[in-house]
Coordinates of C-alpha atoms in Angstrom, one line a residue:
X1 CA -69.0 -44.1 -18.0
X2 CA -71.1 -44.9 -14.9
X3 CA -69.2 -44.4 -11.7
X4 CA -70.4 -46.1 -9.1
X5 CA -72.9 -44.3 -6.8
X6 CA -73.4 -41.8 -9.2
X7 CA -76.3 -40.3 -10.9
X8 CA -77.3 -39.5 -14.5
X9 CA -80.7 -37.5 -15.8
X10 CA -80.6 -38.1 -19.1
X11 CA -81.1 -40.3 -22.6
X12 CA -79.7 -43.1 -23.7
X13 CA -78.9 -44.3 -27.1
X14 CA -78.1 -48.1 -27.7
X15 CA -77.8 -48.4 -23.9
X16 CA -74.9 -45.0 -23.4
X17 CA -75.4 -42.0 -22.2
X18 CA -76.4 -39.4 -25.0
X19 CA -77.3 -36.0 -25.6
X20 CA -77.9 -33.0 -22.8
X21 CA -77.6 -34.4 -19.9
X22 CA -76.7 -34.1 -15.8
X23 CA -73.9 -36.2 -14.3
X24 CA -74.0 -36.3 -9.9
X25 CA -70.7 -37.9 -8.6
X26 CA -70.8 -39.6 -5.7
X27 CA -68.5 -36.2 -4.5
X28 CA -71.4 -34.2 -5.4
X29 CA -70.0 -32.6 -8.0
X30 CA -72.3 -32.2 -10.9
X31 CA -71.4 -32.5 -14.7
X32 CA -74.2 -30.6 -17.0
X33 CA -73.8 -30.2 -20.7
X34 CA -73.2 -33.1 -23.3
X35 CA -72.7 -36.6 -23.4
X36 CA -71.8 -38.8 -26.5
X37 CA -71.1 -42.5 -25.9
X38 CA -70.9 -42.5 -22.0
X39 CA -68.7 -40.0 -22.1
X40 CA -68.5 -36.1 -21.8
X41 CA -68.1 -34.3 -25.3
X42 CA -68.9 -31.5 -26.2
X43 CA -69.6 -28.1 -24.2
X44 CA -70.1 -29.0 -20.5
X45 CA -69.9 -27.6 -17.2
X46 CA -69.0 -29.0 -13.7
X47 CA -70.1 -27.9 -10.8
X48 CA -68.7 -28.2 -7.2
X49 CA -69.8 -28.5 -4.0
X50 CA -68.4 -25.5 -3.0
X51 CA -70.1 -23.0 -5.1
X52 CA -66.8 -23.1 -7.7
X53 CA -67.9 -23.8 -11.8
X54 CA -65.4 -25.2 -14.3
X55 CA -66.5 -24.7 -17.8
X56 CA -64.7 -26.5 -21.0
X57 CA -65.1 -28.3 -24.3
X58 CA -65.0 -31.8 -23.9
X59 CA -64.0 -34.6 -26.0
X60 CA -64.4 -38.5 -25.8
X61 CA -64.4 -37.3 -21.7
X62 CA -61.3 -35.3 -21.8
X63 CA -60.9 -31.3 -21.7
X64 CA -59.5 -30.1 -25.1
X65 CA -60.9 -26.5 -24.2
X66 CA -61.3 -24.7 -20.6
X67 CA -62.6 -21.4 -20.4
X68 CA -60.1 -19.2 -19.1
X69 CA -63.1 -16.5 -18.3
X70 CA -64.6 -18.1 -15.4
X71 CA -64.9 -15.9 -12.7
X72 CA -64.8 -19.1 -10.0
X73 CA -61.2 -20.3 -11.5
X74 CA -57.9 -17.6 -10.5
X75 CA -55.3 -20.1 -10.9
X76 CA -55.3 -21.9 -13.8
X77 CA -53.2 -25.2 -12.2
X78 CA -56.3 -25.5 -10.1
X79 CA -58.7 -26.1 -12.5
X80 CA -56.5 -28.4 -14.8
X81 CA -56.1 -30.6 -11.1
X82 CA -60.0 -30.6 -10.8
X83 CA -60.5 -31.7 -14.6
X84 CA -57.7 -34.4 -14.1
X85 CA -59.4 -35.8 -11.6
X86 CA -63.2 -36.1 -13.0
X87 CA -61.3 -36.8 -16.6
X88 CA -60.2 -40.1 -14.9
X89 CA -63.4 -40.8 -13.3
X90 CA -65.0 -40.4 -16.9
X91 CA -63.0 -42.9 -18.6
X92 CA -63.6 -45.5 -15.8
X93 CA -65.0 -48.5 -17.0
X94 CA -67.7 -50.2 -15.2
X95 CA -66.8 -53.3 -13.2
X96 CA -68.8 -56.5 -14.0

């Protein structure tokens, strides 16, 4: 799942992304929690630029869980917009 001017502090395993890891987007935005085959799975939190955490369950780089307890998150349609977004920046496929 590399996305292009991204960076990831981490281990690989058979060249992917494993394990506890940080993802930077090139937005900033900061992915910390698990990886598993390039992708986010498994407990993981992002955090944005401007100060606001979204914390879920992830699975093959899609939410299946959000916490509804954040304190950063009052609207729920918010947060599913903001995982939407990074979702499809997880399953991008690199070019070349």
């Amino acid at each position: 799942m590399e996305y292009t001017g991204s960076q990831y502090i981490g281990e690989y395993v058979d060249g992917r992304m494993e394990g506890k890891a940080e993802y930077i987007l090139p937005t900033e935005t900061k992915y910390v929690g698990e990886m598993k085959d390039g992708m986010f799975h498994g407990q993981g939190t992002l955090y944005f630029p401007s100060g606001s955490r979204y914390d879920a369950v992830w699975e093959k780089g899609l939410v299946v869980k959000v916490s509804l307890n954040s304190p950063i998150w009052t609207h729920l349609e918010k947060s599913l917009r903001a995982a939407t977004t990074v979702e499809m920046a997880s399953i991008t496929q690199p070019r070349g």
